[in-house]
């Protein structure tokens, strides 16, 4: 019986050793897979970090360039605005001088009345002189109204 008990203990120990070897191989394989996954992820993270650092570098350069452009365009806008204001002011002065403004009704009426009264006065003078010339006629001799002043 002693040899049977020793054989069964050795059999159990061999089964345990086999299970341990199997579990060790499985754990080593899983650890190798995890290490490979870690190394791959670490490499991807390094590449991603490098790309993002380059992006930051280029975006910073672009930002600085845009700031410079913005400052230049802002100054250009101010000078262009001042130039536009000067041109518009000059345009307003030219239009004021060149575009005929309609006269007010009162002004036209006053001018027309002055013109009509001047014409009436001239007509009255001409009628008086004609009457004067006709009244001085004697005989067959014709007198011209200017000859009366000579």
Coordinates of N, CA and C in Angstrom, one line a residue:
X1 N 0.8 -1.2 0.0 CA 0.0 0.0 0.0 C 0.8 1.2 0.0
X2 N 2.0 1.2 0.5 CA 2.9 2.4 0.5 C 3.3 2.8 -0.8
X3 N 3.5 1.8 -1.7 CA 3.9 2.2 -3.0 C 2.8 2.7 -3.8
X4 N 1.6 2.2 -3.5 CA 0.4 2.7 -4.2 C 0.1 4.2 -3.8
X5 N 0.3 4.5 -2.5 CA 0.0 5.8 -2.0 C 1.1 6.8 -2.6
X6 N 2.3 6.3 -2.7 CA 3.4 7.2 -3.3 C 3.2 7.4 -4.7
X7 N 2.6 6.4 -5.4 CA 2.4 6.6 -6.8 C 1.2 7.6 -7.1
X8 N 0.2 7.5 -6.2 CA -0.9 8.4 -6.4 C -0.5 9.8 -6.1
X9 N 0.4 10.0 -5.1 CA 0.9 11.4 -4.8 C 1.7 11.9 -5.9
X10 N 2.6 11.0 -6.5 CA 3.4 11.4 -7.6 C 2.5 11.7 -8.8
X11 N 1.5 11.0 -9.0 CA 0.5 11.2 -10.1 C -0.2 12.6 -9.9
X12 N -0.6 12.9 -8.7 CA -1.2 14.2 -8.4 C -0.2 15.3 -8.7
X13 N 1.0 15.1 -8.2 CA 2.0 16.1 -8.4 C 2.3 16.3 -9.9
X14 N 2.3 15.3 -10.6 CA 2.6 15.4 -12.1 C 1.4 16.2 -12.8
X15 N 0.2 15.9 -12.3 CA -1.0 16.6 -12.9 C -0.9 18.1 -12.5
X16 N -0.5 18.4 -11.2 CA -0.4 19.8 -10.8 C 0.8 20.4 -11.6
X17 N 1.9 19.7 -11.8 CA 3.0 20.3 -12.6 C 2.6 20.6 -14.0
X18 N 1.8 19.7 -14.6 CA 1.3 19.8 -15.9 C 0.4 21.0 -16.0
X19 N -0.5 21.2 -15.0 CA -1.4 22.3 -15.0 C -0.6 23.6 -14.8
X20 N 0.4 23.6 -13.9 CA 1.2 24.8 -13.7 C 2.0 25.2 -15.0
X21 N 2.5 24.2 -15.7 CA 3.2 24.4 -16.9 C 2.3 25.0 -18.0
X22 N 1.1 24.4 -18.0 CA 0.1 24.9 -19.0 C -0.3 26.3 -18.7
X23 N -0.6 26.6 -17.4 CA -1.0 28.0 -17.0 C 0.2 28.9 -17.2
X24 N 1.4 28.5 -16.9 CA 2.6 29.4 -17.1 C 2.7 29.8 -18.6
X25 N 2.6 28.8 -19.4 CA 2.7 29.0 -20.9 C 1.6 30.0 -21.3
X26 N 0.4 29.8 -20.8 CA -0.8 30.7 -21.2 C -0.5 32.1 -20.6
X27 N 0.0 32.2 -19.4 CA 0.3 33.5 -18.8 C 1.4 34.2 -19.6
X28 N 2.5 33.5 -19.9 CA 3.6 34.1 -20.7 C 3.1 34.5 -22.0
X29 N 2.3 33.8 -22.7 CA 1.7 34.2 -24.0 C 0.9 35.4 -23.8
X30 N 0.0 35.5 -22.8 CA -0.8 36.7 -22.6 C 0.1 37.9 -22.3
X31 N 1.1 37.6 -21.5 CA 2.0 38.7 -21.1 C 2.8 39.2 -22.3
X32 N 3.2 38.3 -23.2 CA 3.9 38.7 -24.4 C 3.0 39.5 -25.3
X33 N 1.7 39.0 -25.4 CA 0.7 39.8 -26.2 C 0.5 41.1 -25.6
X34 N 0.3 41.2 -24.3 CA 0.1 42.5 -23.6 C 1.3 43.4 -23.8
X35 N 2.5 42.9 -23.8 CA 3.7 43.7 -24.0 C 3.8 44.2 -25.4
X36 N 3.4 43.3 -26.4 CA 3.4 43.8 -27.8 C 2.4 44.9 -28.0
X37 N 1.2 44.7 -27.4 CA 0.1 45.7 -27.5 C 0.6 47.0 -26.8
X38 N 1.3 46.9 -25.7 CA 1.8 48.1 -25.0 C 2.8 48.8 -25.9
X39 N 3.7 48.0 -26.4 CA 4.8 48.6 -27.3 C 4.2 49.3 -28.5
X40 N 3.2 48.7 -29.1 CA 2.5 49.2 -30.3 C 1.8 50.5 -29.9
X41 N 1.0 50.5 -28.8 CA 0.3 51.7 -28.3 C 1.3 52.8 -28.0
X42 N 2.4 52.5 -27.3 CA 3.4 53.5 -27.0 C 4.0 54.1 -28.2
X43 N 4.3 53.3 -29.2 CA 4.8 53.8 -30.5 C 3.8 54.7 -31.2
X44 N 2.5 54.3 -31.2 CA 1.4 55.1 -31.8 C 1.3 56.4 -31.0
X45 N 1.4 56.4 -29.7 CA 1.3 57.6 -28.9 C 2.5 58.5 -29.2
X46 N 3.7 58.0 -29.4 CA 4.8 58.8 -29.7 C 4.6 59.5 -31.1
X47 N 4.1 58.7 -32.1 CA 3.9 59.3 -33.4 C 2.8 60.4 -33.3
X48 N 1.7 60.0 -32.6 CA 0.6 61.0 -32.4 C 1.1 62.3 -31.7
X49 N 1.9 62.1 -30.7 CA 2.5 63.3 -30.0 C 3.3 64.1 -30.9
X50 N 4.2 63.5 -31.7 CA 5.0 64.2 -32.6 C 4.2 64.9 -33.6
X51 N 3.2 64.3 -34.2 CA 2.3 64.9 -35.1 C 1.6 66.1 -34.5
X52 N 1.1 66.0 -33.3 CA 0.4 67.1 -32.6 C 1.4 68.2 -32.3
X53 N 2.6 67.9 -31.9 CA 3.6 68.9 -31.6 C 3.9 69.7 -32.9
X54 N 4.0 69.0 -34.0 CA 4.2 69.7 -35.3 C 3.0 70.5 -35.7
X55 N 1.8 70.0 -35.5 CA 0.6 70.8 -35.7 C 0.6 72.0 -34.9
X56 N 0.9 71.9 -33.6 CA 1.0 73.1 -32.8 C 2.0 74.1 -33.3
X57 N 3.1 73.6 -33.7 CA 4.2 74.5 -34.3 C 3.7 75.2 -35.5
X58 N 3.1 74.5 -36.5 CA 2.6 75.1 -37.7 C 1.4 76.0 -37.4
X59 N 0.5 75.6 -36.5 CA -0.6 76.4 -36.2 C -0.2 77.7 -35.5
X60 N 0.9 77.6 -34.7 CA 1.4 78.8 -34.1 C 2.0 79.8 -35.1
X61 N 2.7 79.2 -36.1 CA 3.3 80.0 -37.2 C 2.2 80.6 -38.0
X62 N 1.2 79.9 -38.3 CA 0.0 80.4 -39.0 C -0.7 81.5 -38.3
X63 N -0.8 81.3 -37.0 CA -1.5 82.3 -36.1 C -0.7 83.6 -36.1
X64 N 0.6 83.5 -36.0 CA 1.5 84.7 -36.0 C 1.4 85.4 -37.3
X65 N 1.4 84.6 -38.4 CA 1.3 85.2 -39.8 C 0.0 85.9 -39.9
X66 N -1.1 85.3 -39.4 CA -2.4 85.9 -39.5 C -2.5 87.1 -38.7
X67 N -1.9 87.1 -37.5 CA -1.8 88.3 -36.7 C -1.1 89.5 -37.4
X68 N 0.0 89.2 -38.1 CA 0.7 90.2 -38.8 C -0.2 90.7 -40.0
X69 N -0.8 89.8 -40.7 CA -1.7 90.2 -41.8 C -2.8 91.0 -41.3
X70 N -3.4 90.6 -40.2 CA -4.5 91.4 -39.6 C -4.1 92.8 -39.2
X71 N -2.9 92.9 -38.6 CA -2.4 94.3 -38.3 C -2.2 95.1 -39.6
X72 N -1.6 94.5 -40.6 CA -1.3 95.2 -41.9 C -2.7 95.6 -42.5
X73 N -3.6 94.7 -42.5 CA -4.9 95.0 -43.1 C -5.7 96.0 -42.3
X74 N -5.5 96.0 -41.0 CA -6.2 97.0 -40.2 C -5.6 98.4 -40.5
X75 N -4.3 98.5 -40.6 CA -3.7 99.8 -41.0 C -4.1 100.2 -42.3
X76 N -4.2 99.3 -43.3 CA -4.6 99.6 -44.6 C -6.0 100.0 -44.7
X77 N -6.8 99.4 -43.8 CA -8.3 99.7 -43.8 C -8.4 101.2 -43.2
X78 N -7.6 101.5 -42.2 CA -7.7 102.9 -41.7 C -7.3 103.9 -42.8
X79 N -6.2 103.6 -43.5 CA -5.8 104.6 -44.5 C -6.8 104.7 -45.6
X80 N -7.3 103.5 -46.0 CA -8.3 103.5 -47.1 C -9.6 104.2 -46.6
X81 N -10.0 104.0 -45.4 CA -11.1 104.7 -44.9 C -10.9 106.2 -44.9
X82 N -9.7 106.7 -44.5 CA -9.4 108.1 -44.5 C -9.5 108.6 -46.0
X83 N -8.9 107.8 -46.9 CA -8.9 108.2 -48.3 C -10.3 108.3 -48.8
X84 N -11.1 107.3 -48.5 CA -12.5 107.3 -48.9 C -13.3 108.5 -48.4
X85 N -13.0 108.9 -47.1 CA -13.7 110.1 -46.5 C -13.3 111.3 -47.3
X86 N -12.0 111.4 -47.6 CA -11.6 112.6 -48.4 C -12.2 112.6 -49.8
X87 N -12.3 111.5 -50.4 CA -12.9 111.4 -51.8 C -14.4 111.8 -51.7
X88 N -15.1 111.3 -50.7 CA -16.5 111.6 -50.6 C -16.7 113.1 -50.3
X89 N -15.8 113.6 -49.5 CA -15.9 115.1 -49.2 C -15.7 115.9 -50.4
X90 N -14.7 115.5 -51.2 CA -14.4 116.2 -52.5 C -15.6 116.0 -53.4
X91 N -16.1 114.8 -53.5 CA -17.3 114.6 -54.4 C -18.5 115.4 -54.0
X92 N -18.7 115.6 -52.7 CA -19.8 116.4 -52.2 C -19.6 117.9 -52.6
X93 N -18.4 118.3 -52.5 CA -18.1 119.7 -52.9 C -18.3 119.9 -54.4
X94 N -17.8 118.9 -55.2 CA -18.0 119.0 -56.7 C -19.5 119.0 -57.0
X95 N -20.2 118.1 -56.4 CA -21.7 118.0 -56.7 C -22.4 119.3 -56.3
X96 N -22.0 119.9 -55.2 CA -22.6 121.1 -54.8 C -22.3 122.3 -55.8
X97 N -21.1 122.3 -56.4 CA -20.8 123.3 -57.3 C -21.4 123.0 -58.7
X98 N -21.5 121.7 -59.1 CA -21.8 121.4 -60.5 C -23.3 121.1 -60.7
X99 N -23.9 120.6 -59.8 CA -25.3 120.1 -60.0 C -26.2 121.3 -59.8
X100 N -27.0 121.6 -60.8 CA -27.9 122.8 -60.7 C -29.0 122.5 -59.7
X101 N -29.2 123.5 -58.9 CA -30.3 123.3 -57.9 C -31.5 124.1 -58.3
X102 N -32.6 123.5 -58.2 CA -33.8 124.2 -58.7 C -34.1 125.4 -57.8
X103 N -34.5 126.5 -58.5 CA -34.8 127.7 -57.7 C -36.1 127.5 -56.9
X104 N -36.1 128.3 -55.9 CA -37.4 128.3 -55.1 C -38.4 129.0 -55.9
X105 N -39.7 128.6 -55.7 CA -40.8 129.3 -56.4 C -40.8 130.8 -56.2
X106 N -40.6 131.2 -54.9 CA -40.6 132.6 -54.6 C -39.6 133.4 -55.4
X107 N -38.4 132.8 -55.5 CA -37.3 133.5 -56.3 C -37.6 133.6 -57.7
X108 N -38.2 132.5 -58.3 CA -38.6 132.6 -59.7 C -39.7 133.6 -60.0
X109 N -40.6 133.6 -59.1 CA -41.7 134.5 -59.2 C -41.2 136.0 -59.1
X110 N -40.3 136.3 -58.1 CA -39.8 137.6 -58.0 C -39.0 138.0 -59.2
X111 N -38.2 137.1 -59.8 CA -37.5 137.4 -61.0 C -38.4 137.7 -62.2
X112 N -39.4 136.9 -62.3 CA -40.3 137.0 -63.4 C -41.1 138.4 -63.3
X113 N -41.5 138.7 -62.1 CA -42.2 139.9 -61.9 C -41.3 141.1 -62.2
X114 N -40.1 141.0 -61.8 CA -39.1 142.1 -62.1 C -38.9 142.2 -63.6
X115 N -38.8 141.1 -64.3 CA -38.7 141.1 -65.7 C -39.9 141.7 -66.4
X116 N -41.1 141.3 -65.9 CA -42.3 141.8 -66.5 C -42.5 143.3 -66.3
X117 N -42.1 143.8 -65.1 CA -42.2 145.2 -64.8 C -41.2 146.0 -65.6
X118 N -40.0 145.4 -65.8 CA -39.0 146.1 -66.7 C -39.5 146.1 -68.1
X119 N -40.2 145.1 -68.6 CA -40.7 145.1 -70.0 C -41.8 146.1 -70.1
X120 N -42.7 146.1 -69.1 CA -43.8 147.1 -69.1 C -43.3 148.5 -69.1
X121 N -42.2 148.7 -68.3 CA -41.6 150.1 -68.3 C -41.0 150.4 -69.6
X122 N -40.3 149.5 -70.2 CA -39.7 149.7 -71.6 C -40.8 150.0 -72.6
X123 N -41.9 149.2 -72.5 CA -43.0 149.4 -73.4 C -43.6 150.8 -73.2
X124 N -43.8 151.2 -72.0 CA -44.3 152.6 -71.7 C -43.4 153.7 -72.3
X125 N -42.1 153.4 -72.1 CA -41.1 154.4 -72.6 C -41.2 154.5 -74.1
X126 N -41.3 153.3 -74.8 CA -41.4 153.3 -76.2 C -42.7 153.9 -76.7
X127 N -43.7 153.7 -76.0 CA -45.0 154.3 -76.4 C -45.0 155.8 -76.2
X128 N -44.3 156.3 -75.1 CA -44.2 157.7 -74.9 C -43.3 158.4 -76.0
X129 N -42.2 157.7 -76.4 CA -41.4 158.3 -77.4 C -42.1 158.3 -78.7
X130 N -42.8 157.2 -79.0 CA -43.5 157.2 -80.3 C -44.6 158.3 -80.3
X131 N -45.2 158.5 -79.2 CA -46.2 159.6 -79.1 C -45.5 160.9 -79.3
X132 N -44.4 161.0 -78.7 CA -43.6 162.3 -78.8 C -43.2 162.5 -80.2
X133 N -42.7 161.5 -80.9 CA -42.2 161.6 -82.3 C -43.4 162.0 -83.2
X134 N -44.6 161.3 -83.0 CA -45.7 161.6 -83.8 C -46.3 163.0 -83.6
X135 N -46.2 163.5 -82.4 CA -46.8 164.8 -82.1 C -45.9 165.9 -82.7
X136 N -44.7 165.7 -82.9 CA -43.8 166.7 -83.5 C -43.8 166.7 -85.0
X137 N -44.5 166.0 -85.6 CA -44.5 165.9 -87.1 C -45.1 167.2 -87.6
X138 N -44.4 167.8 -88.5 CA -45.0 169.0 -89.2 C -44.8 168.8 -90.6
X139 N -45.8 169.1 -91.3 CA -45.7 169.0 -92.8 C -45.4 167.6 -93.2
X140 N -44.7 167.5 -94.4 CA -44.4 166.3 -95.0 C -43.1 165.7 -94.5
X141 N -42.5 166.5 -93.7 CA -41.2 166.0 -93.3 C -41.3 165.0 -92.2
X142 N -40.6 163.9 -92.3 CA -40.7 162.8 -91.3 C -39.5 163.0 -90.3
X143 N -39.9 163.0 -89.1 CA -38.8 163.1 -88.1 C -38.7 161.7 -87.4
X144 N -37.6 161.4 -87.2 CA -37.3 160.1 -86.5 C -37.1 160.5 -85.0
X145 N -37.5 159.6 -84.1 CA -37.4 160.0 -82.7 C -36.0 160.3 -82.2
X146 N -35.0 159.8 -82.9 CA -33.6 160.1 -82.5 C -33.2 161.5 -83.1
X147 N -33.9 162.0 -84.1 CA -33.5 163.3 -84.6 C -34.0 164.4 -83.7
X148 N -34.9 164.1 -82.8 CA -35.4 165.1 -81.8 C -34.3 165.4 -80.8
X149 N -33.4 164.5 -80.6 CA -32.3 164.8 -79.6 C -31.1 165.4 -80.3
X150 N -31.0 165.4 -81.5 CA -29.9 166.0 -82.2 C -29.8 167.4 -82.3

